[in-house]
Tab-separated table of C-alpha atoms and ligand atoms in Angstrom:
chain	number	residue	atom	x	y	z
L	1	MET	CA	157.539	-163.245	135.104
L	2	ASN	CA	155.688	-160.654	133.130
L	3	THR	CA	155.104	-157.037	133.706
L	4	TYR	CA	151.967	-157.547	135.573
L	5	THR	CA	152.652	-160.395	137.999
L	6	TRP	CA	153.206	-157.927	140.719
L	7	ILE	CA	149.284	-157.394	140.734
L	8	GLU	CA	148.541	-160.827	141.695
L	9	LYS	CA	151.074	-160.778	144.343
L	10	SER	CA	149.739	-157.597	145.682
L	11	LEU	CA	146.266	-158.908	145.740
L	12	LYS	CA	147.497	-162.034	147.779
L	13	THR	CA	148.925	-159.658	150.372
L	14	ILE	CA	145.720	-157.782	150.643
L	15	HIS	CA	143.900	-161.123	151.186
L	16	LYS	CA	146.307	-162.159	153.738
L	17	ALA	CA	145.959	-159.052	156.006
L	18	ASN	CA	142.140	-159.493	155.729
L	19	TRP	CA	142.093	-155.953	153.927
L	20	TYR	CA	140.434	-157.532	150.751
L	21	ARG	CA	137.298	-155.746	149.685
L	22	ALA	CA	134.491	-156.566	147.126
L	23	VAL	CA	131.111	-155.047	146.404
L	24	LYS	CA	127.882	-156.186	147.874
L	25	PRO	CA	124.927	-156.116	145.586
L	26	LEU	CA	121.871	-154.632	147.214
L	27	SER	CA	118.477	-154.868	145.472
L	28	GLY	CA	115.194	-152.994	145.758
L	29	ARG	CA	114.688	-149.266	146.373
L	30	ALA	CA	117.031	-147.253	148.695
L	31	GLY	CA	115.791	-146.904	152.093
L	32	ALA	CA	115.722	-148.002	155.753
L	33	ILE	CA	115.034	-151.625	154.609
L	34	ILE	CA	116.901	-152.946	151.793
L	35	GLU	CA	117.658	-156.333	150.195
L	36	LEU	CA	121.097	-157.935	150.744
L	37	ASP	CA	121.846	-161.477	149.402
L	38	GLY	CA	118.088	-161.869	148.735
L	39	GLN	CA	117.295	-161.190	152.554
L	40	PRO	CA	115.646	-157.903	153.787
L	41	VAL	CA	117.928	-156.149	156.172
L	42	ILE	CA	117.508	-153.064	158.249
L	43	ASN	CA	120.033	-150.470	156.768
L	44	PHE	CA	122.637	-149.083	158.987
L	45	ALA	CA	125.176	-148.559	156.142
L	46	SER	CA	123.897	-145.824	153.868
L	47	ASN	CA	124.604	-142.091	153.782
L	48	ASP	CA	120.980	-141.593	153.021
L	49	TYR	CA	120.496	-139.897	156.475
L	50	LEU	CA	117.013	-138.358	155.582
L	51	GLY	CA	115.706	-141.290	153.601
L	52	LEU	CA	115.330	-139.118	150.461
L	53	ALA	CA	117.172	-141.405	148.014
L	54	GLY	CA	113.998	-143.623	147.700
L	55	ASP	CA	111.407	-140.812	148.126
L	56	GLU	CA	108.714	-140.869	145.454
L	57	ARG	CA	109.130	-136.932	145.069
L	58	LEU	CA	112.645	-137.199	144.033
L	59	ILE	CA	112.054	-140.099	141.789
L	60	GLN	CA	109.285	-138.054	140.034
L	61	ALA	CA	111.447	-135.130	139.717
L	62	ALA	CA	114.175	-137.089	138.108
L	63	VAL	CA	111.748	-138.708	135.737
L	64	ILE	CA	110.075	-135.429	134.635
L	65	ALA	CA	113.508	-133.896	134.184
L	66	THR	CA	114.549	-136.717	132.165
L	67	GLN	CA	111.662	-136.510	129.942
L	68	HIS	CA	112.146	-132.842	129.512
L	69	TYR	CA	115.790	-132.629	129.042
L	70	GLY	CA	116.868	-136.324	128.148
L	71	THR	CA	119.368	-138.544	130.039
L	72	GLY	CA	122.528	-136.727	129.656
L	73	SER	CA	123.465	-133.050	129.688
L	74	THR	CA	125.753	-133.753	126.476
L	75	GLY	CA	128.529	-131.491	127.112
L	76	SER	CA	130.551	-129.459	129.821
L	77	ARG	CA	128.607	-126.625	131.424
L	78	LEU	CA	130.674	-123.811	129.529
L	79	LEU	CA	130.024	-125.488	126.217
L	80	SER	CA	126.576	-127.172	125.639
L	81	GLY	CA	125.878	-128.687	128.998
L	82	HIS	CA	124.371	-125.995	130.896
L	83	ARG	CA	120.677	-125.971	131.678
L	84	ASP	CA	118.424	-123.695	133.543
L	85	LEU	CA	118.020	-126.513	136.106
L	86	HIS	CA	121.606	-126.402	136.961
L	87	ARG	CA	121.245	-122.815	138.003
L	88	GLN	CA	118.138	-123.452	139.915
L	89	LEU	CA	119.939	-125.860	141.919
L	90	GLU	CA	122.938	-123.799	142.742
L	91	LEU	CA	120.745	-120.977	143.846
L	92	ALA	CA	118.978	-123.436	146.035
L	93	ILE	CA	122.372	-124.631	147.538
L	94	ALA	CA	123.212	-121.135	148.130
L	95	SER	CA	120.028	-120.441	150.028
L	96	LEU	CA	120.341	-123.535	152.028
L	97	LYS	CA	123.938	-122.738	153.008
L	98	GLN	CA	123.045	-118.982	153.262
L	99	THR	CA	126.044	-118.086	151.140
L	100	GLN	CA	126.151	-115.513	148.211
L	101	ASP	CA	126.464	-118.203	145.576
L	102	ALA	CA	127.225	-122.064	144.925
L	103	ILE	CA	128.425	-124.060	141.868
L	104	VAL	CA	127.617	-127.800	141.380
L	105	PHE	CA	130.172	-130.309	140.330
L	106	SER	CA	129.674	-133.879	139.080
L	107	SER	CA	130.765	-135.398	142.481
L	108	GLY	CA	131.897	-134.310	145.831
L	109	TYR	CA	135.274	-135.977	145.158
L	110	LEU	CA	135.673	-133.723	141.920
L	111	ALA	CA	134.487	-130.634	143.890
L	112	ASN	CA	137.265	-131.130	146.262
L	113	ILE	CA	140.015	-131.857	143.771
L	114	GLY	CA	139.061	-129.076	141.439
L	115	THR	CA	138.646	-126.345	144.175
L	116	ILE	CA	141.850	-127.243	145.828
L	117	ALA	CA	143.727	-127.276	142.441
L	118	ALA	CA	142.145	-123.731	141.512
L	119	LEU	CA	143.065	-122.072	144.966
L	120	VAL	CA	146.776	-123.372	145.534
L	121	GLY	CA	149.894	-124.249	143.504
L	122	GLN	CA	153.477	-124.734	143.788
L	123	ARG	CA	154.267	-121.588	145.882
L	124	ASP	CA	151.599	-122.510	148.516
L	125	LEU	CA	150.979	-124.638	151.648
L	126	ILE	CA	148.100	-126.836	152.545
L	127	LEU	CA	147.550	-127.846	156.014
L	128	GLY	CA	145.010	-130.748	156.401
L	129	ASP	CA	143.694	-132.789	159.286
L	130	GLN	CA	145.248	-136.172	159.341
L	131	TYR	CA	141.787	-137.935	159.018
L	132	ASN	CA	140.626	-135.878	156.174
L	133	HIS	CA	138.593	-137.570	153.336
L	134	SER	CA	140.644	-139.110	150.390
L	135	SER	CA	139.448	-136.434	148.094
L	136	LEU	CA	140.912	-133.625	150.365
L	137	LYS	CA	144.147	-135.609	150.408
L	138	ASN	CA	144.425	-136.377	146.771
L	139	GLY	CA	143.276	-132.915	145.807
L	140	ALA	CA	145.985	-131.516	147.893
L	141	ILE	CA	148.578	-133.679	146.195
L	142	LEU	CA	147.560	-133.020	142.648
L	143	SER	CA	147.534	-129.227	143.334
L	144	GLY	CA	151.308	-129.109	143.537
L	145	ALA	CA	151.409	-127.229	146.783
L	146	THR	CA	153.336	-128.173	149.884
L	147	VAL	CA	151.271	-130.569	151.885
L	148	LEU	CA	151.423	-130.953	155.660
L	149	ASN	CA	149.061	-132.898	157.952
L	150	TYR	CA	148.280	-132.091	161.458
L	151	GLN	CA	147.266	-134.598	163.984
L	152	HIS	CA	143.442	-134.998	163.973
L	153	CYS	CA	141.594	-132.086	165.432
L	154	ASN	CA	144.861	-130.970	167.303
L	155	LEU	CA	144.799	-127.252	167.345
L	156	GLU	CA	148.182	-127.013	169.266
L	157	ASP	CA	149.752	-129.174	166.528
L	158	LEU	CA	148.153	-126.994	163.692
L	159	GLU	CA	149.199	-123.804	165.350
L	160	GLN	CA	152.806	-124.962	165.766
L	161	GLN	CA	153.055	-125.860	162.088
L	162	LEU	CA	151.251	-122.539	160.964
L	163	LYS	CA	153.999	-120.724	163.150
L	164	GLN	CA	156.841	-122.768	161.599
L	165	ASN	CA	155.867	-122.601	157.933
L	166	ARG	CA	153.250	-120.112	157.148
L	167	THR	CA	155.652	-117.199	156.175
L	168	ASN	CA	157.534	-119.475	153.713
L	169	TYR	CA	154.635	-119.679	151.465
L	170	ARG	CA	152.415	-117.309	149.379
L	171	ARG	CA	149.116	-118.657	149.937
L	172	CYS	CA	147.927	-121.128	152.699
L	173	LEU	CA	144.869	-123.351	152.546
L	174	MET	CA	143.524	-125.150	155.706
L	175	THR	CA	141.377	-128.202	154.908
L	176	THR	CA	139.131	-130.210	156.988
L	177	ASP	CA	136.298	-132.625	157.110
L	178	SER	CA	133.355	-131.023	159.014
L	179	VAL	CA	131.882	-134.500	160.153
L	180	PHE	CA	134.759	-136.992	160.020
L	181	SER	CA	133.224	-139.775	157.810
L	182	MET	CA	134.802	-142.944	159.515
L	183	ASP	CA	134.517	-141.548	163.037
L	184	GLY	CA	131.629	-139.254	163.473
L	185	ASP	CA	133.389	-136.410	165.471
L	186	LEU	CA	133.312	-132.850	164.411
L	187	CYS	CA	136.124	-130.453	163.643
L	188	PRO	CA	136.675	-127.687	166.003
L	189	LEU	CA	135.354	-125.158	163.406
L	190	PRO	CA	135.471	-121.925	165.671
L	191	GLU	CA	139.128	-122.508	166.625
L	192	LEU	CA	140.164	-123.201	162.946
L	193	TYR	CA	138.444	-120.200	161.879
L	194	HIS	CA	140.254	-118.229	164.441
L	195	LEU	CA	143.737	-119.636	163.332
L	196	ALA	CA	142.955	-119.142	159.647
L	197	GLU	CA	142.140	-115.425	160.529
L	198	GLN	CA	145.350	-115.122	162.539
L	199	PHE	CA	147.600	-116.664	160.188
L	200	ASN	CA	146.022	-115.206	156.861
L	201	ALA	CA	144.971	-118.663	155.642
L	202	MET	CA	141.904	-119.889	153.606
L	203	LEU	CA	139.846	-122.388	155.305
L	204	LEU	CA	138.092	-125.179	153.253
L	205	ILE	CA	135.489	-127.105	155.152
L	206	ASP	CA	134.032	-130.374	153.654
L	207	GLU	CA	130.255	-130.647	154.791
L	208	ALA	CA	129.657	-133.888	152.852
L	209	HIS	CA	128.136	-135.658	156.002
L	210	ALA	CA	126.745	-132.472	157.598
L	211	THR	CA	124.622	-131.037	154.724
L	212	GLY	CA	121.011	-131.743	155.504
L	213	VAL	CA	122.026	-133.216	158.987
L	214	LEU	CA	123.642	-130.453	161.088
L	215	GLY	CA	122.758	-127.051	162.098
L	216	LYS	CA	119.268	-125.776	162.671
L	217	THR	CA	118.086	-125.798	159.102
L	218	GLY	CA	120.417	-128.436	157.821
L	219	ALA	CA	122.984	-125.947	156.415
L	220	GLY	CA	125.870	-127.992	158.186
L	221	VAL	CA	128.557	-127.590	160.746
L	222	VAL	CA	129.081	-123.902	159.835
L	223	GLU	CA	125.406	-123.376	160.963
L	224	HIS	CA	125.969	-125.613	163.868
L	225	PHE	CA	128.821	-123.457	165.210
L	226	ASN	CA	127.040	-120.088	164.220
L	227	LEU	CA	129.555	-119.164	161.642
L	228	THR	CA	127.190	-118.653	158.781
L	229	GLY	CA	128.153	-115.598	156.645
L	230	LYS	CA	131.968	-116.029	157.386
L	231	PRO	CA	134.409	-116.263	154.438
L	232	LEU	CA	134.836	-119.940	154.238
L	233	ILE	CA	135.030	-122.423	151.309
L	234	GLN	CA	132.198	-124.757	151.976
L	235	ILE	CA	132.150	-128.045	149.999
L	236	GLY	CA	129.542	-130.657	150.087
L	237	THR	CA	128.035	-133.546	148.225
L	238	LEU	CA	124.414	-134.052	146.724
L	239	SER	CA	124.966	-137.867	147.223
L	240	LYS	CA	124.304	-138.297	150.784
L	241	ALA	CA	121.547	-136.706	152.895
L	242	LEU	CA	120.266	-135.070	149.390
L	243	GLY	CA	119.821	-138.473	147.979
L	244	SER	CA	121.123	-137.750	144.534
L	245	LEU	CA	124.672	-137.446	142.986
L	246	GLY	CA	127.006	-134.622	142.605
L	247	GLY	CA	129.001	-132.089	144.627
L	248	TYR	CA	128.906	-128.437	145.520
L	249	VAL	CA	131.032	-125.438	146.565
L	250	ALA	CA	129.242	-122.631	148.427
L	251	GLY	CA	130.641	-119.488	149.284
L	252	GLU	CA	131.132	-115.905	148.209
L	253	LYS	CA	130.326	-114.666	144.836
L	254	LEU	CA	133.827	-114.044	143.727
L	255	LEU	CA	135.114	-117.278	144.856
L	256	ILE	CA	132.232	-119.041	142.955
L	257	ASP	CA	132.951	-116.944	139.821
L	258	TYR	CA	136.631	-117.727	139.938
L	259	LEU	CA	135.922	-121.389	140.276
L	260	ARG	CA	133.876	-121.455	137.176
L	261	ASN	CA	136.873	-119.996	135.430
L	262	ARG	CA	139.631	-122.049	137.241
L	263	ALA	CA	138.414	-125.585	138.443
L	264	PRO	CA	139.686	-128.041	136.029
L	265	THR	CA	137.139	-130.731	137.277
L	266	TRP	CA	134.320	-128.405	136.490
L	267	ILE	CA	135.575	-126.901	133.266
L	268	TYR	CA	136.531	-130.053	131.536
L	269	THR	CA	133.834	-132.512	132.615
L	270	THR	CA	130.113	-133.110	131.476
L	271	GLY	CA	127.492	-131.237	133.374
L	272	LEU	CA	125.467	-132.956	135.917
L	273	SER	CA	122.690	-135.065	134.487
L	274	PRO	CA	119.168	-133.687	134.390
L	275	ALA	CA	117.788	-136.520	136.716
L	276	ASP	CA	120.409	-135.970	139.372
L	277	THR	CA	120.041	-132.112	139.265
L	278	ALA	CA	116.421	-132.179	139.643
L	279	ALA	CA	116.434	-134.903	142.338
L	280	ALA	CA	118.934	-132.705	144.345
L	281	LEU	CA	116.772	-129.682	143.864
L	282	GLN	CA	113.575	-131.495	145.241
L	283	ALA	CA	115.592	-132.766	148.047
L	284	ILE	CA	116.473	-129.295	149.177
L	285	LYS	CA	112.823	-128.138	148.954
L	286	ILE	CA	111.840	-131.091	151.195
L	287	ILE	CA	114.644	-130.564	153.856
L	288	LYS	CA	113.238	-126.881	153.961
L	289	ASN	CA	109.540	-127.913	154.148
L	290	GLU	CA	109.844	-130.739	156.236
L	291	PRO	CA	112.133	-129.889	159.189
L	292	GLU	CA	110.720	-132.914	161.338
L	293	ARG	CA	113.099	-135.116	159.110
L	294	ILE	CA	116.167	-133.715	160.600
L	295	HIS	CA	114.247	-133.839	164.091
L	296	ASN	CA	113.531	-137.532	163.537
L	297	LEU	CA	116.941	-138.314	162.645
L	298	TRP	CA	118.607	-136.865	165.869
L	299	GLN	CA	115.835	-138.467	167.936
L	300	ASN	CA	116.991	-141.833	166.505
L	301	VAL	CA	120.571	-140.878	166.994
L	302	LYS	CA	120.035	-140.001	170.565
L	303	GLN	CA	118.249	-143.303	171.217
L	304	ILE	CA	120.706	-145.481	169.793
L	305	LYS	CA	123.726	-143.628	171.287
L	306	THR	CA	122.190	-143.925	174.749
L	307	LYS	CA	121.587	-147.652	174.248
L	308	LEU	CA	125.094	-148.633	172.577
L	309	THR	CA	126.897	-146.803	175.557
L	310	GLN	CA	125.290	-149.353	178.033
L	311	LYS	CA	127.382	-151.948	176.799
L	312	TYR	CA	129.831	-150.704	174.326
L	313	THR	CA	132.527	-148.171	173.937
L	314	ILE	CA	131.777	-145.986	171.053
L	315	LEU	CA	134.170	-143.542	169.498
L	316	PRO	CA	133.412	-139.950	170.250
L	317	SER	CA	130.708	-138.675	168.046
L	318	GLU	CA	128.364	-135.514	167.382
L	319	SER	CA	126.839	-137.000	164.219
L	320	PRO	CA	124.487	-139.864	163.107
L	321	ILE	CA	127.868	-141.742	162.484
L	322	LEU	CA	128.332	-144.209	165.546
L	323	CYS	CA	131.257	-146.434	165.716
L	324	LEU	CA	131.923	-149.452	167.776
L	325	GLU	CA	135.619	-150.114	168.004
L	326	GLN	CA	136.752	-153.734	167.522
L	327	ASN	CA	140.096	-155.395	168.293
L	328	ASN	CA	141.048	-156.593	164.882
L	329	PRO	CA	139.530	-156.915	161.251
L	330	THR	CA	138.558	-160.463	161.741
L	331	LYS	CA	136.507	-159.618	164.811
L	332	ALA	CA	134.924	-156.674	163.086
L	333	LEU	CA	134.013	-158.884	160.077
L	334	GLU	CA	132.622	-161.720	162.225
L	335	PHE	CA	130.383	-159.279	164.301
L	336	ALA	CA	129.073	-157.583	161.123
L	337	GLN	CA	128.266	-161.076	159.668
L	338	LYS	CA	126.351	-162.059	162.885
L	339	LEU	CA	124.252	-159.026	162.729
L	340	GLN	CA	123.676	-159.465	159.046
L	341	THR	CA	122.241	-163.030	159.928
L	342	GLY	CA	119.711	-161.352	162.133
L	343	GLY	CA	118.596	-158.847	159.551
L	344	ILE	CA	120.776	-155.815	160.398
L	345	PHE	CA	123.273	-154.499	158.032
L	346	VAL	CA	126.235	-152.658	159.579
L	347	PRO	CA	129.455	-152.375	157.694
L	348	ALA	CA	132.840	-153.410	159.226
L	349	ILE	CA	135.240	-150.697	158.438
L	350	ARG	CA	139.020	-151.841	158.553
L	351	PRO	CA	142.360	-150.759	157.879
L	352	PRO	CA	143.805	-149.151	155.588
L	353	THR	CA	140.530	-147.110	155.550
L	354	VAL	CA	140.826	-146.379	159.059
L	355	PRO	CA	143.726	-147.012	161.642
L	356	THR	CA	141.601	-149.407	163.763
L	357	SER	CA	138.685	-151.781	162.832
L	358	ARG	CA	135.083	-150.839	163.737
L	359	LEU	CA	131.434	-151.387	163.060
L	360	ARG	CA	130.080	-148.013	161.630
L	361	PHE	CA	126.547	-147.485	162.217
L	362	SER	CA	124.931	-144.751	160.191
L	363	ILE	CA	121.385	-143.706	161.473
L	364	MET	CA	118.472	-142.506	159.289
L	365	ALA	CA	115.433	-140.191	159.844
L	366	THR	CA	113.173	-143.077	158.444
L	367	HIS	CA	114.388	-145.782	160.850
L	368	SER	CA	111.252	-146.643	162.789
L	369	GLN	CA	111.059	-147.661	166.453
L	370	ALA	CA	110.500	-151.168	165.246
L	371	HIS	CA	113.861	-151.134	163.286
L	372	LEU	CA	115.707	-149.664	166.415
L	373	ASP	CA	114.081	-152.301	168.769
L	374	GLN	CA	115.237	-155.046	166.395
L	375	LEU	CA	118.867	-153.682	166.582
L	376	PHE	CA	118.813	-153.456	170.330
L	377	GLN	CA	117.553	-157.032	170.514
L	378	HIS	CA	120.296	-158.200	168.224
L	379	LEU	CA	123.095	-156.204	170.209
L	380	GLU	CA	121.509	-157.824	173.404
L	381	LEU	CA	120.797	-154.644	175.007
L	382	GLU	CA	118.187	-154.113	177.765
L	383	LYS	CA	114.863	-152.829	176.949
P	1	PLP	C1	131.344	-138.971	150.423
P	1	PLP	C2	132.524	-137.793	150.635
P	1	PLP	C3	132.975	-137.098	149.669
P	1	PLP	C4	132.710	-137.534	148.299
P	1	PLP	O1	131.469	-137.222	147.805
P	1	PLP	P1	130.896	-138.002	146.516
P	1	PLP	O2	129.887	-136.927	146.132
P	1	PLP	O3	130.346	-139.131	146.928
P	1	PLP	O4	132.102	-138.045	145.571
P	1	PLP	C5	133.970	-136.011	149.993
P	1	PLP	N1	134.378	-135.676	151.288
P	1	PLP	C6	133.611	-136.408	152.297
P	1	PLP	C7	134.127	-136.062	153.711
P	1	PLP	C8	132.833	-137.513	152.062
P	1	PLP	O5	132.388	-138.176	153.027
């Protein structure tokens, strides 16, 4: 026995439960068709909802920024890592989100961790949805605040916990995904906002899967529910529909100014690379100039959803994430494998990531009718 034998044992347990995960190398440029194990497959597995990650214009923007500034930003933003380009991106995000200001982080994960740590501490309370993203949950733990979860989208449970606990703490922060990433449903934002007002709580909403996807102009679920301009803490990522890498917080000027002075994952980390910054900036321009992308995305979602429900039970969804529930991890893996053999790439999502196994389709604006038809054929759905 040595100090590290437990690791092997632990891995064995993971294998036994069919919970073991390994990376799958994809080749070729990001897009609706990618190469997996040397075979071209239709991609229903990416977060690249608008097909921008492989867009020539983003690539060119990244190349030009790299030539101009170099590959790295060489320091933290407060020391030597700040470029004009970063500020341009922040202003573009604020404009897309229709907020007073915005700040970019190196990833959405870091945006959540740093923001939560800056907003609450040991004398405070966090109330989070049970299905929140890992970054919200770990951010909550790291903040040192008391953390309570409420049942998924359950307003009665949340209200009950607010009534019981709110007065025992200084500040209160409610946290929620806006689109739940492994299910595809939306948080009940208007009701959450109302409770936040009633109990004097801050409300942080993670728009990772909604930015560039929901709302009339792609601003997200806040826009979808007509809550633009309300005092919310809106977090998102540049790595999903925006096709780049990085995270953001959008909100009131004072909030953003405060985060620049208090968010440890912004202060003590290197500024976003010029390439990522320029690509994200270009993506926002395209989203503004080509609203047909969002339109195409929703047309595809509508068609696939209608077809799937002919034969399968899908989890409640109001987003481009559609899930077919499976009885167990083995079934989910077999189904995914069968589709992959037919040239369709859909991931099987299993515990412990989610409570129940499922096939998780994410739909893209750039899936063509031929791609959809091939999917329907392999799922043996009627024409
Ligand atoms: C993807 C995701 C993140 C993390 O964003 P990254 O930029 O990839 O680090 C945070 N929250 C949610 C809900 C996500 O889906």
